[in-house]
Amino acid sequence: MNTVSEVRCSIDEIDEQILRLLAKRRDLDIRMADIKYNSGLPVRETHENEQSMQRLMDAGMSLNLSPDFVDSVFRTVFANSLSQQISYIQGIVGINHQLNRKLNVSFLGNVGTYSYLATYKYFNSICDYIQPKNCTSFDDIIKAVESGECDCGVLPIENTSSGCINEVYDLLQKSDVKIIGELTYPIEHTILVKKDTELSRIKRLYAHPQPFSQCSDWLRANLPDVELKACSSSSEAMETVKNLDRDDCAAIGCSEAGALYSLKSIHGNIANQKRNITRFIVIGMSNIIVPQDIEAKTSITFTTENTPGSLVRVLNVFSRNNINVVKLQSRPRIQNNLDSETRGVWDETFYADILINANTPLMTALLAELREVTGSIRVLGCYAVSNTAGR
């Protein structure tokens, strides 16, 4: 091998061998998932993976490969293996509706928050036991997943009354987590109290800022002079009212959650929109593969040039390919280590949900077209479409 083309040809042959071996490993991942499912074993094997990683780094050093390089490559391989196994088991559960395994899941607040209720609704169908990680911020939810402390996280992303939760969209720009699922959960806001009282006696009302926004019309009409006390979560609000044990303090929450804190509802259905639904996304560190016979949604972000018609050119790509865009949200672009562009030319980031399976030739062709009319584009994840009743 004395020429560049000869060496490049040999490298290409090795790369193809690596691909064939990765495909063989994928088949073994599926076999492993089947054994774990039937044996009731947990999918995640943190201790075993760390032992394997140490063994691989030692072996790599004997081959003059950097331990950091080996670690980087096989962290990706292990993450994909976990994703493959979870995806396979989710397909089984879609038929059998039973599974014996534990998942560590991060979500906002403690017992009784809407995130708590939505999390258990989603995961009760795919795992036997949830180990919760109660977080006080959306950022903490994501960091728990990024660090490996949790397998998955649950984030509210939009509400039919208050609209999009911009903080979550901004955090997704900065993070490399993947969206692996979604669910919708009906929100039924009520006024919760510890002691029997009248609305006219309430002086302080505790809630997360989102319920305040979602119930603003009712609050202006019925409690115009009440002092609004913002809390990090609905669970904190309910816990506070429970501990205060006063007849002039109340919280906004749902009656089901209130009962967990010995609170009772004195007025219900207070949201601006009576059909009040929150959409949640489920995040993990690796993409899942959605079976072709299941309706799939793919979430992407892209930047556009700050010139007239730039967004229209992007939308025309979706139209030509007959792709339904079910969500389009604009946010100021946040510079981060995932971004190689120089800020100034590409100033706006768009978040889009499109009805297409990311693991198809059509998606590959679509991305190629989009790259011609965008500054950058990222696939945040592909997942099964949720119905309005939730998963």
Tab-separated table of C-alpha atoms in Angstrom:
chain	number	residue	atom	x	y	z
A	1	MET	CA	0.000	0.000	0.000
A	2	ASN	CA	2.027	2.891	-1.348
A	3	THR	CA	-0.682	5.355	-2.351
A	4	VAL	CA	-3.367	7.311	-0.511
A	5	SER	CA	-6.129	5.573	-2.458
A	6	GLU	CA	-4.788	2.134	-1.504
A	7	VAL	CA	-4.654	3.032	2.182
A	8	ARG	CA	-8.110	4.621	2.001
A	9	CYS	CA	-9.469	1.457	0.393
A	10	SER	CA	-8.096	-0.652	3.241
A	11	ILE	CA	-9.584	1.739	5.804
A	12	ASP	CA	-12.970	1.472	4.074
A	13	GLU	CA	-12.800	-2.319	4.255
A	14	ILE	CA	-12.066	-2.183	7.990
A	15	ASP	CA	-14.920	0.289	8.544
A	16	GLU	CA	-17.305	-2.083	6.764
A	17	GLN	CA	-16.096	-4.930	8.988
A	18	ILE	CA	-16.799	-2.771	12.040
A	19	LEU	CA	-20.324	-2.117	10.760
A	20	ARG	CA	-20.950	-5.834	10.255
A	21	LEU	CA	-19.714	-6.557	13.775
A	22	LEU	CA	-21.920	-3.801	15.216
A	23	ALA	CA	-24.901	-5.338	13.422
A	24	LYS	CA	-24.025	-8.746	14.900
A	25	ARG	CA	-23.744	-7.127	18.331
A	26	ARG	CA	-27.169	-5.564	17.844
A	27	ASP	CA	-28.658	-8.994	17.231
A	28	LEU	CA	-27.075	-10.203	20.476
A	29	ASP	CA	-28.496	-7.142	22.287
A	30	ILE	CA	-31.983	-8.221	21.220
A	31	ARG	CA	-31.306	-11.766	22.369
A	32	MET	CA	-30.081	-10.405	25.711
A	33	ALA	CA	-33.232	-8.288	26.074
A	34	ASP	CA	-35.399	-11.333	25.448
A	35	ILE	CA	-33.571	-13.327	28.141
A	36	LYS	CA	-33.786	-10.460	30.647
A	37	TYR	CA	-37.476	-9.953	29.971
A	38	ASN	CA	-38.343	-13.612	30.451
A	39	SER	CA	-36.150	-13.863	33.561
A	40	GLY	CA	-37.411	-10.647	35.172
A	41	LEU	CA	-33.893	-9.177	35.215
A	42	PRO	CA	-33.113	-5.428	35.092
A	43	VAL	CA	-32.090	-4.046	31.714
A	44	ARG	CA	-29.411	-1.715	33.018
A	45	GLU	CA	-26.234	-3.473	34.190
A	46	THR	CA	-24.094	-0.648	35.531
A	47	HIS	CA	-21.623	-2.814	37.470
A	48	GLU	CA	-21.151	-5.275	34.606
A	49	ASN	CA	-20.678	-2.456	32.096
A	50	GLU	CA	-18.009	-0.801	34.231
A	51	GLN	CA	-16.166	-4.105	34.543
A	52	SER	CA	-16.382	-4.579	30.766
A	53	MET	CA	-15.166	-1.030	30.188
A	54	GLN	CA	-12.103	-1.552	32.374
A	55	ARG	CA	-11.338	-4.801	30.578
A	56	LEU	CA	-11.665	-3.083	27.187
A	57	MET	CA	-9.437	-0.158	28.196
A	58	ASP	CA	-6.777	-2.574	29.437
A	59	ALA	CA	-6.991	-4.504	26.181
A	60	GLY	CA	-6.866	-1.265	24.202
A	61	MET	CA	-3.687	-0.159	25.945
A	62	SER	CA	-2.010	-3.387	24.899
A	63	LEU	CA	-2.906	-2.404	21.317
A	64	ASN	CA	-1.560	1.160	21.767
A	65	LEU	CA	-5.091	2.637	21.884
A	66	SER	CA	-5.770	5.535	24.214
A	67	PRO	CA	-8.010	4.623	27.206
A	68	ASP	CA	-9.971	7.840	26.581
A	69	PHE	CA	-10.618	6.800	22.996
A	70	VAL	CA	-11.743	3.304	24.018
A	71	ASP	CA	-13.942	4.771	26.743
A	72	SER	CA	-15.563	7.214	24.294
A	73	VAL	CA	-16.272	4.552	21.679
A	74	PHE	CA	-17.679	1.939	24.017
A	75	ARG	CA	-19.725	4.388	26.111
A	76	THR	CA	-21.599	5.035	22.871
A	77	VAL	CA	-21.836	1.322	22.101
A	78	PHE	CA	-23.122	0.512	25.605
A	79	ALA	CA	-25.662	3.362	25.490
A	80	ASN	CA	-26.950	2.114	22.153
A	81	SER	CA	-27.131	-1.422	23.536
A	82	LEU	CA	-29.294	-0.217	26.421
A	83	SER	CA	-31.509	1.707	24.006
A	84	GLN	CA	-31.902	-1.335	21.754
A	85	GLN	CA	-32.911	-3.518	24.671
A	86	ILE	CA	-35.416	-0.987	26.052
A	87	SER	CA	-36.888	-0.485	22.584
A	88	TYR	CA	-37.277	-4.239	22.091
A	89	ILE	CA	-38.893	-4.733	25.492
A	90	GLN	CA	-41.274	-1.832	24.904
A	91	GLY	CA	-42.428	-3.666	21.790
A	92	ILE	CA	-43.083	-6.800	23.848
A	93	VAL	CA	-44.900	-4.833	26.524
A	94	GLY	CA	-47.133	-3.295	23.884
A	95	ILE	CA	-48.543	-6.806	23.488
A	96	ASN	CA	-48.178	-8.387	26.928
A	97	HIS	CA	-48.474	-5.296	29.162
A	98	GLN	CA	-46.213	-6.721	31.843
A	99	LEU	CA	-42.581	-6.410	32.760
A	100	ASN	CA	-40.469	-7.129	35.802
A	101	ARG	CA	-37.665	-4.630	35.999
A	102	LYS	CA	-36.647	-1.384	37.702
A	103	LEU	CA	-36.025	1.988	36.096
A	104	ASN	CA	-34.504	5.065	37.716
A	105	VAL	CA	-36.570	8.057	36.596
A	106	SER	CA	-36.126	11.781	37.299
A	107	PHE	CA	-39.070	14.185	37.352
A	108	LEU	CA	-40.137	17.479	38.884
A	109	GLY	CA	-41.166	17.551	42.533
A	110	ASN	CA	-42.212	14.848	44.955
A	111	VAL	CA	-45.301	12.722	45.455
A	112	GLY	CA	-48.419	14.318	44.028
A	113	THR	CA	-47.066	16.620	41.324
A	114	TYR	CA	-48.521	16.327	37.849
A	115	SER	CA	-45.086	15.164	36.732
A	116	TYR	CA	-45.257	12.421	39.388
A	117	LEU	CA	-48.698	11.299	38.207
A	118	ALA	CA	-47.684	11.408	34.545
A	119	THR	CA	-44.437	9.521	35.214
A	120	TYR	CA	-46.176	6.639	36.941
A	121	LYS	CA	-48.876	6.542	34.293
A	122	TYR	CA	-46.276	6.187	31.541
A	123	PHE	CA	-43.854	3.763	33.188
A	124	ASN	CA	-46.334	1.527	35.014
A	125	SER	CA	-46.981	-0.209	31.705
A	126	ILE	CA	-43.320	-0.925	30.955
A	127	CYS	CA	-41.654	-1.613	34.275
A	128	ASP	CA	-42.453	-3.308	37.547
A	129	TYR	CA	-40.766	-0.776	39.803
A	130	ILE	CA	-39.782	2.891	39.514
A	131	GLN	CA	-36.953	4.324	41.566
A	132	PRO	CA	-37.854	8.038	41.592
A	133	LYS	CA	-35.404	10.906	41.508
A	134	ASN	CA	-37.266	13.959	42.784
A	135	CYS	CA	-35.859	17.131	41.227
A	136	THR	CA	-36.423	20.796	41.967
A	137	SER	CA	-35.761	22.085	38.436
A	138	PHE	CA	-35.983	21.027	34.802
A	139	ASP	CA	-32.209	21.349	34.549
A	140	ASP	CA	-31.738	18.851	37.402
A	141	ILE	CA	-33.986	16.361	35.605
A	142	ILE	CA	-31.781	16.492	32.527
A	143	LYS	CA	-28.517	16.377	34.490
A	144	ALA	CA	-29.668	13.247	36.341
A	145	VAL	CA	-30.048	11.503	32.987
A	146	GLU	CA	-26.829	12.901	31.516
A	147	SER	CA	-24.813	11.752	34.533
A	148	GLY	CA	-26.191	8.206	34.325
A	149	GLU	CA	-27.871	8.508	37.719
A	150	CYS	CA	-31.243	7.944	36.026
A	151	ASP	CA	-32.243	5.851	33.027
A	152	CYS	CA	-34.949	8.288	31.961
A	153	GLY	CA	-36.409	11.675	32.805
A	154	VAL	CA	-39.862	13.193	32.354
A	155	LEU	CA	-40.304	16.848	31.355
A	156	PRO	CA	-43.462	18.877	30.726
A	157	ILE	CA	-43.052	20.688	27.422
A	158	GLU	CA	-46.382	22.305	26.573
A	159	ASN	CA	-49.879	22.898	27.911
A	160	THR	CA	-53.116	23.617	26.087
A	161	SER	CA	-53.762	26.598	28.362
A	162	SER	CA	-50.403	28.244	29.078
A	163	GLY	CA	-48.629	27.129	25.896
A	164	CYS	CA	-45.020	26.067	25.504
A	165	ILE	CA	-42.634	25.764	28.437
A	166	ASN	CA	-39.788	27.766	26.965
A	167	GLU	CA	-37.255	26.793	29.613
A	168	VAL	CA	-37.470	23.166	28.524
A	169	TYR	CA	-36.997	24.050	24.850
A	170	ASP	CA	-33.929	26.116	25.758
A	171	LEU	CA	-32.451	23.323	27.868
A	172	LEU	CA	-32.888	20.854	25.000
A	173	GLN	CA	-30.708	23.122	22.859
A	174	LYS	CA	-27.845	22.809	25.347
A	175	SER	CA	-28.174	19.106	26.156
A	176	ASP	CA	-27.409	15.935	24.232
A	177	VAL	CA	-30.264	13.922	25.770
A	178	LYS	CA	-32.635	12.173	23.376
A	179	ILE	CA	-36.418	12.242	23.366
A	180	ILE	CA	-37.583	8.614	23.588
A	181	GLY	CA	-41.274	8.991	24.370
A	182	GLU	CA	-44.196	11.305	24.973
A	183	LEU	CA	-47.499	11.271	26.800
A	184	THR	CA	-50.352	13.642	27.407
A	185	TYR	CA	-51.916	14.042	30.821
A	186	PRO	CA	-55.182	15.830	31.684
A	187	ILE	CA	-54.623	18.595	34.224
A	188	GLU	CA	-57.529	19.270	36.585
A	189	HIS	CA	-56.614	22.262	38.725
A	190	THR	CA	-58.485	22.665	42.018
A	191	ILE	CA	-58.194	24.806	45.134
A	192	LEU	CA	-56.880	22.589	47.940
A	193	VAL	CA	-57.045	23.390	51.653
A	194	LYS	CA	-56.097	21.688	54.904
A	195	LYS	CA	-59.070	22.978	56.892
A	196	ASP	CA	-62.635	23.601	55.765
A	197	THR	CA	-62.899	27.233	54.732
A	198	GLU	CA	-64.514	29.652	52.303
A	199	LEU	CA	-62.850	31.131	49.242
A	200	SER	CA	-63.289	34.607	50.729
A	201	ARG	CA	-61.010	33.694	53.660
A	202	ILE	CA	-58.040	32.664	51.536
A	203	LYS	CA	-55.195	35.181	51.748
A	204	ARG	CA	-52.269	33.187	50.350
A	205	LEU	CA	-52.241	30.761	47.462
A	206	TYR	CA	-49.292	28.421	46.757
A	207	ALA	CA	-48.522	26.848	43.364
A	208	HIS	CA	-45.923	26.295	40.684
A	209	PRO	CA	-45.828	29.281	38.264
A	210	GLN	CA	-47.403	27.211	35.486
A	211	PRO	CA	-50.728	26.619	37.345
A	212	PHE	CA	-50.862	30.319	38.186
A	213	SER	CA	-50.610	31.065	34.467
A	214	GLN	CA	-53.072	28.346	33.485
A	215	CYS	CA	-55.678	29.567	36.008
A	216	SER	CA	-55.150	33.313	35.620
A	217	ASP	CA	-58.692	34.141	34.453
A	218	TRP	CA	-60.361	32.351	37.362
A	219	LEU	CA	-57.924	33.840	39.885
A	220	ARG	CA	-58.583	37.396	38.673
A	221	ALA	CA	-62.340	36.845	38.883
A	222	ASN	CA	-62.504	34.959	42.189
A	223	LEU	CA	-59.341	35.700	44.196
A	224	PRO	CA	-58.184	39.110	42.932
A	225	ASP	CA	-56.493	40.143	46.173
A	226	VAL	CA	-54.893	36.856	47.154
A	227	GLU	CA	-51.101	36.744	47.642
A	228	LEU	CA	-49.590	34.355	45.093
A	229	LYS	CA	-46.644	32.349	46.457
A	230	ALA	CA	-44.589	30.593	43.757
A	231	CYS	CA	-43.172	27.144	44.563
A	232	SER	CA	-40.717	24.906	42.735
A	233	SER	CA	-43.423	22.253	42.238
A	234	SER	CA	-47.032	21.423	43.022
A	235	SER	CA	-45.834	18.960	45.663
A	236	GLU	CA	-43.972	21.749	47.476
A	237	ALA	CA	-47.121	23.878	47.367
A	238	MET	CA	-49.279	21.108	48.832
A	239	GLU	CA	-46.677	20.191	51.439
A	240	THR	CA	-46.487	23.846	52.517
A	241	VAL	CA	-50.250	24.190	52.944
A	242	LYS	CA	-50.390	20.913	54.823
A	243	ASN	CA	-47.698	22.056	57.265
A	244	LEU	CA	-49.151	25.549	57.723
A	245	ASP	CA	-52.475	24.003	58.753
A	246	ARG	CA	-54.317	27.319	58.372
A	247	ASP	CA	-57.745	28.146	57.000
A	248	ASP	CA	-56.499	31.175	55.026
A	249	CYS	CA	-53.916	29.305	52.942
A	250	ALA	CA	-54.520	27.109	49.905
A	251	ALA	CA	-52.669	25.378	47.070
A	252	ILE	CA	-53.440	24.678	43.433
A	253	GLY	CA	-53.272	20.998	42.558
A	254	CYS	CA	-55.459	18.087	41.587
A	255	SER	CA	-57.771	16.409	44.080
A	256	GLU	CA	-56.098	13.018	43.565
A	257	ALA	CA	-52.722	14.439	44.555
A	258	GLY	CA	-54.211	16.560	47.323
A	259	ALA	CA	-55.511	13.464	49.065
A	260	LEU	CA	-51.905	12.272	49.415
A	261	TYR	CA	-51.248	15.379	51.536
A	262	SER	CA	-54.512	15.230	53.506
A	263	LEU	CA	-55.858	18.205	51.564
A	264	LYS	CA	-59.413	18.593	50.309
A	265	SER	CA	-60.779	20.394	47.264
A	266	ILE	CA	-63.157	23.309	47.819
A	267	HIS	CA	-63.356	24.468	44.192
A	268	GLY	CA	-62.497	22.611	41.008
A	269	ASN	CA	-62.185	23.125	37.269
A	270	ILE	CA	-60.439	26.514	37.583
A	271	ALA	CA	-58.185	26.417	34.495
A	272	ASN	CA	-58.617	29.001	31.741
A	273	GLN	CA	-59.303	26.178	29.304
A	274	LYS	CA	-61.607	23.469	30.563
A	275	ARG	CA	-59.813	20.931	28.385
A	276	ASN	CA	-56.462	21.449	30.069
A	277	ILE	CA	-53.836	18.942	28.940
A	278	THR	CA	-50.076	18.899	29.449
A	279	ARG	CA	-47.771	17.134	27.042
A	280	PHE	CA	-44.730	15.489	28.608
A	281	ILE	CA	-41.624	14.143	26.908
A	282	VAL	CA	-39.524	11.228	28.137
A	283	ILE	CA	-35.764	11.620	27.747
A	284	GLY	CA	-32.829	9.213	27.772
A	285	MET	CA	-29.226	9.222	26.605
A	286	SER	CA	-29.665	7.139	23.470
A	287	ASN	CA	-32.157	6.948	20.641
A	288	ILE	CA	-34.721	4.177	20.490
A	289	ILE	CA	-35.918	2.458	17.338
A	290	VAL	CA	-39.662	2.691	16.757
A	291	PRO	CA	-41.115	-0.326	14.890
A	292	GLN	CA	-42.330	0.525	11.403
A	293	ASP	CA	-45.919	-0.497	12.180
A	294	ILE	CA	-46.215	2.106	14.986
A	295	GLU	CA	-46.970	5.751	14.194
A	296	ALA	CA	-43.800	7.680	14.952
A	297	LYS	CA	-42.928	11.296	15.643
A	298	THR	CA	-39.477	12.811	15.248
A	299	SER	CA	-38.358	15.969	17.032
A	300	ILE	CA	-35.685	18.150	15.468
A	301	THR	CA	-34.103	21.557	15.938
A	302	PHE	CA	-32.740	23.680	13.123
A	303	THR	CA	-31.429	27.192	12.599
A	304	THR	CA	-32.337	29.502	9.741
A	305	GLU	CA	-30.551	32.424	8.190
A	306	ASN	CA	-31.856	35.801	9.344
A	307	THR	CA	-33.173	36.766	5.903
A	308	PRO	CA	-36.657	37.008	4.321
A	309	GLY	CA	-38.042	33.668	3.152
A	310	SER	CA	-35.521	31.497	5.014
A	311	LEU	CA	-38.161	29.690	7.091
A	312	VAL	CA	-40.427	29.298	4.049
A	313	ARG	CA	-37.659	27.431	2.240
A	314	VAL	CA	-37.424	24.983	5.139
A	315	LEU	CA	-41.192	24.466	5.281
A	316	ASN	CA	-41.261	23.861	1.526
A	317	VAL	CA	-38.947	20.888	2.061
A	318	PHE	CA	-41.493	19.321	4.422
A	319	SER	CA	-44.326	20.096	1.991
A	320	ARG	CA	-42.567	18.568	-1.017
A	321	ASN	CA	-41.961	15.376	0.953
A	322	ASN	CA	-45.563	15.288	2.256
A	323	ILE	CA	-44.370	15.497	5.880
A	324	ASN	CA	-46.847	16.764	8.462
A	325	VAL	CA	-45.295	19.323	10.840
A	326	VAL	CA	-47.405	19.097	13.997
A	327	LYS	CA	-45.330	21.485	16.107
A	328	LEU	CA	-43.129	24.462	15.241
A	329	GLN	CA	-41.661	26.585	18.022
A	330	SER	CA	-39.194	29.453	17.673
A	331	ARG	CA	-36.599	30.189	20.354
A	332	PRO	CA	-33.532	32.464	20.484
A	333	ARG	CA	-30.471	30.440	19.679
A	334	ILE	CA	-28.278	29.460	22.628
A	335	GLN	CA	-24.576	29.061	21.849
A	336	ASN	CA	-23.273	25.786	23.265
A	337	ASN	CA	-20.670	23.097	22.750
A	338	LEU	CA	-23.003	21.236	20.381
A	339	ASP	CA	-22.964	24.238	18.029
A	340	SER	CA	-20.130	24.866	15.594
A	341	GLU	CA	-21.645	27.982	13.993
A	342	THR	CA	-20.677	31.565	14.684
A	343	ARG	CA	-23.602	33.420	16.196
A	344	GLY	CA	-24.889	36.317	14.144
A	345	VAL	CA	-25.712	34.721	10.788
A	346	TRP	CA	-27.964	31.997	12.240
A	347	ASP	CA	-29.815	33.737	15.065
A	348	GLU	CA	-33.005	31.749	15.456
A	349	THR	CA	-33.538	28.139	16.495
A	350	PHE	CA	-36.717	26.307	15.561
A	351	TYR	CA	-38.016	23.217	17.309
A	352	ALA	CA	-40.226	21.011	15.134
A	353	ASP	CA	-42.195	17.816	15.653
A	354	ILE	CA	-42.794	15.947	12.414
A	355	LEU	CA	-44.772	12.794	11.753
A	356	ILE	CA	-42.100	10.518	10.331
A	357	ASN	CA	-40.051	7.574	11.539
A	358	ALA	CA	-36.415	8.674	11.768
A	359	ASN	CA	-35.193	5.188	10.831
A	360	THR	CA	-36.386	5.299	7.239
A	361	PRO	CA	-34.830	6.167	3.850
A	362	LEU	CA	-37.321	9.047	3.584
A	363	MET	CA	-35.902	10.634	6.725
A	364	THR	CA	-32.365	10.287	5.386
A	365	ALA	CA	-33.365	12.051	2.175
A	366	LEU	CA	-35.298	14.686	4.120
A	367	LEU	CA	-32.296	15.545	6.276
A	368	ALA	CA	-30.109	15.892	3.200
A	369	GLU	CA	-32.536	18.443	1.746
A	370	LEU	CA	-32.887	20.308	5.031
A	371	ARG	CA	-29.135	20.704	5.413
A	372	GLU	CA	-29.134	22.721	2.190
A	373	VAL	CA	-31.504	25.365	3.635
A	374	THR	CA	-30.560	25.413	7.332
A	375	GLY	CA	-27.513	26.470	9.306
A	376	SER	CA	-27.531	23.373	11.474
A	377	ILE	CA	-29.960	20.590	12.204
A	378	ARG	CA	-30.195	18.096	15.077
A	379	VAL	CA	-32.450	15.102	15.527
A	380	LEU	CA	-33.573	15.141	19.170
A	381	GLY	CA	-35.297	11.774	19.005
A	382	CYS	CA	-37.859	9.525	17.400
A	383	TYR	CA	-40.649	7.972	19.470
A	384	ALA	CA	-44.120	6.501	19.344
A	385	VAL	CA	-46.945	9.017	19.019
A	386	SER	CA	-49.081	9.365	22.122
A	387	ASN	CA	-52.839	9.583	21.958
A	388	THR	CA	-54.774	12.281	23.816
A	389	ALA	CA	-55.589	9.923	26.667
A	390	GLY	CA	-51.927	9.341	27.395
A	391	ARG	CA	-49.916	6.194	27.024
